[in-house]
Short mmCIF file of C-alpha atoms in Angstrom, two decimals:
data_model
loop_
_atom_site.label_atom_id
_atom_site.label_comp_id
_atom_site.label_asym_id
_atom_site.label_seq_id
_atom_site.Cartn_x
_atom_site.Cartn_y
_atom_site.Cartn_z
CA UNK A 203 94.74 27.15 84.72
CA UNK A 204 92.90 25.40 81.73
CA UNK A 205 93.83 21.75 81.22
CA UNK A 206 93.03 20.07 77.95
CA UNK A 207 93.76 16.61 77.02
CA UNK A 208 92.52 15.38 73.16
CA UNK A 209 91.96 11.93 71.82
CA UNK A 210 90.49 12.45 68.62
CA UNK A 211 87.60 13.32 67.97
CA UNK A 212 87.18 13.82 71.97
CA UNK A 213 88.59 16.81 74.24
CA UNK A 214 88.65 16.76 77.96
CA UNK A 215 88.94 20.34 79.31
CA UNK A 216 88.73 22.07 82.49
CA UNK A 217 87.28 25.45 80.57
CA UNK A 218 84.14 26.28 82.67
CA UNK A 219 83.17 28.66 79.54
CA UNK A 220 82.65 25.10 77.25
CA UNK A 221 80.42 23.58 80.08
CA UNK A 222 76.96 23.18 78.76
CA UNK A 223 75.24 23.83 82.34
CA UNK A 224 71.91 23.19 80.82
CA UNK A 225 72.86 19.56 79.94
CA UNK A 226 74.64 18.83 83.19
CA UNK A 227 71.75 20.33 85.28
CA UNK A 228 69.12 18.26 83.15
CA UNK A 229 71.34 15.08 83.70
CA UNK A 230 71.65 15.41 87.52
CA UNK A 231 68.00 16.49 87.89
CA UNK A 232 66.55 14.00 85.67
CA UNK A 233 68.76 10.94 85.04
CA UNK A 234 71.25 10.81 88.35
CA UNK A 235 70.35 8.79 91.17
CA UNK A 236 72.52 11.33 93.55
CA UNK A 237 70.89 14.78 92.52
CA UNK A 238 67.42 14.20 91.47
CA UNK A 239 65.36 17.50 91.42
CA UNK A 240 68.34 19.53 92.18
CA UNK A 241 68.06 23.22 91.42
CA UNK A 242 69.85 24.75 88.45
CA UNK A 243 71.35 27.59 91.02
CA UNK A 244 73.00 24.77 93.05
CA UNK A 245 74.27 23.19 89.88
CA UNK A 246 76.00 26.70 88.90
CA UNK A 247 77.22 27.39 92.47
CA UNK A 248 78.91 23.75 92.17
CA UNK A 249 80.53 24.15 89.05
CA UNK A 250 81.52 27.83 89.90
CA UNK A 251 83.32 26.33 93.02
CA UNK A 252 84.80 23.20 91.92
CA UNK A 253 87.48 21.90 89.18
CA UNK A 254 85.25 20.75 86.44
CA UNK A 255 86.21 18.51 83.70
CA UNK A 256 84.08 18.42 80.50
CA UNK A 257 83.85 15.63 77.73
CA UNK A 258 83.30 17.15 74.48
CA UNK A 259 82.88 15.55 70.98
CA UNK A 260 83.27 18.48 68.59
CA UNK A 261 81.25 21.51 70.22
CA UNK A 262 79.31 19.07 71.83
CA UNK A 263 79.34 18.13 75.42
CA UNK A 264 78.99 14.25 76.12
CA UNK A 265 80.53 13.92 80.09
CA UNK A 266 81.14 15.79 82.79
CA UNK A 267 83.13 15.21 86.41
CA UNK A 268 84.25 17.58 89.05
CA UNK A 269 86.71 17.83 92.00
CA UNK A 270 86.08 19.55 95.21
CA UNK A 271 89.88 20.48 96.52
CA UNK A 272 91.72 22.41 98.25
CA UNK A 273 94.38 21.83 95.92
CA UNK A 274 96.70 20.50 98.43
CA UNK A 275 95.98 17.37 100.29
CA UNK A 276 92.72 16.14 99.31
CA UNK A 277 90.40 15.80 96.23
CA UNK A 278 86.57 14.39 96.18
CA UNK A 279 85.62 13.53 92.71
CA UNK A 280 82.01 13.83 92.18
CA UNK A 281 79.03 14.30 89.92
CA UNK A 282 80.85 11.88 86.91
CA UNK A 283 78.64 11.25 84.19
CA UNK A 284 78.57 10.44 80.21
CA UNK A 285 75.60 10.79 78.31
CA UNK A 286 73.88 7.43 77.06
CA UNK A 287 75.07 7.54 73.50
CA UNK A 288 78.63 7.93 74.56
CA UNK A 289 78.89 5.23 76.90
CA UNK A 290 80.82 2.05 76.19
CA UNK A 291 83.74 3.67 74.51
CA UNK A 292 86.11 3.90 77.46
CA UNK A 293 85.41 7.86 78.09
CA UNK A 294 84.88 7.59 81.85
CA UNK A 295 88.15 5.40 82.30
CA UNK A 296 89.96 8.43 80.20
CA UNK A 297 88.09 11.30 82.35
CA UNK A 298 89.46 9.62 85.31
CA UNK A 299 92.98 9.26 83.94
CA UNK A 300 92.85 12.93 83.05
CA UNK A 301 91.22 13.85 86.45
CA UNK A 302 94.32 12.16 88.34
CA UNK A 303 96.76 13.67 85.90
CA UNK A 304 96.01 17.22 86.13
CA UNK A 305 99.07 19.17 86.77
CA UNK A 306 97.06 21.06 90.18
CA UNK A 307 95.91 18.12 91.46
CA UNK A 308 99.05 16.44 92.01
CA UNK A 309 100.60 15.14 95.79
CA UNK A 310 97.19 14.71 97.60
CA UNK A 311 97.20 12.74 100.47
CA UNK A 312 93.86 11.35 99.66
CA UNK A 313 91.18 11.27 96.82
CA UNK A 314 87.80 10.16 97.89
CA UNK A 315 84.49 9.46 95.80
CA UNK A 316 81.12 7.77 96.42
CA UNK A 317 79.43 5.36 93.88
CA UNK A 318 76.44 3.02 93.85
CA UNK A 319 77.33 1.16 90.75
CA UNK A 320 80.49 2.28 89.15
CA UNK A 321 83.06 0.15 91.92
CA UNK A 322 84.86 -1.56 88.75
CA UNK A 323 85.50 1.74 86.95
CA UNK A 324 87.20 3.37 89.79
CA UNK A 325 89.15 0.35 90.68
CA UNK A 326 91.01 0.74 87.55
CA UNK A 327 92.22 4.27 88.56
CA UNK A 328 93.24 2.64 91.91
CA UNK A 329 90.44 3.38 94.15
CA UNK A 330 89.38 0.98 96.81
CA UNK A 331 86.83 0.43 99.58
CA UNK A 332 87.79 2.64 102.56
CA UNK A 333 90.21 0.52 104.71
CA UNK A 334 89.02 1.59 107.95
CA UNK A 335 85.36 2.92 107.47
CA UNK A 336 84.90 2.89 111.20
CA UNK A 337 86.94 6.42 111.16
CA UNK A 338 84.83 8.12 108.68
CA UNK A 339 81.38 9.79 109.38
CA UNK A 340 78.85 11.50 107.37
CA UNK A 341 76.30 14.18 107.69
CA UNK A 342 73.82 13.29 105.10
CA UNK A 343 70.71 15.00 103.80
CA UNK A 344 69.02 12.96 100.87
CA UNK A 345 65.81 14.69 100.76
CA UNK A 346 67.60 18.16 100.20
CA UNK A 347 66.50 18.87 96.71
CA UNK A 348 62.83 17.58 97.49
CA UNK A 349 61.54 20.09 99.61
#
C-alpha cells in the first residue's frame, strides 16, 4: 500500500520508487551521527525491508524516515532526517504525524525510537523516556561501518 499525504508544496509518500537512495545514503554516511560510513548496499537493504517515508518538494526529496515493523504489534522509527535547507518548517513534526497515522501501522502495543538530540520533537508525538529502562537490553555494534 502506498500512503501519501500532501501539504502544499510538500508531499510525504511511502512510494519507494520515489526515494532518492543516493541522497539518503549521502546524508547517513556523511551527515548523520548514527550511520557514518554506512555502505550503500546496507542502505538499499534497509529501504527494501522497511516502511519508508519520503518528504518531497516537487520531485526533490528533502527528508526521510523509516519504520521497522511486524505491522501487528511493534514499530521502530529510525533514520529520520530533513535536509538542512528545509529545517525549521515543521516537516519533522508533520512526518511523525504521518508515520503514526499510516493505516497499516495502527494498533501497535509499542512504538520505539532512539535519539541523541530530538527528544522535544518526539515528545510532541507522545514519545517518552523508557518507563523501566532496566527491563531493556541491547546488543550494540557502533563500529560496524568502520571496518
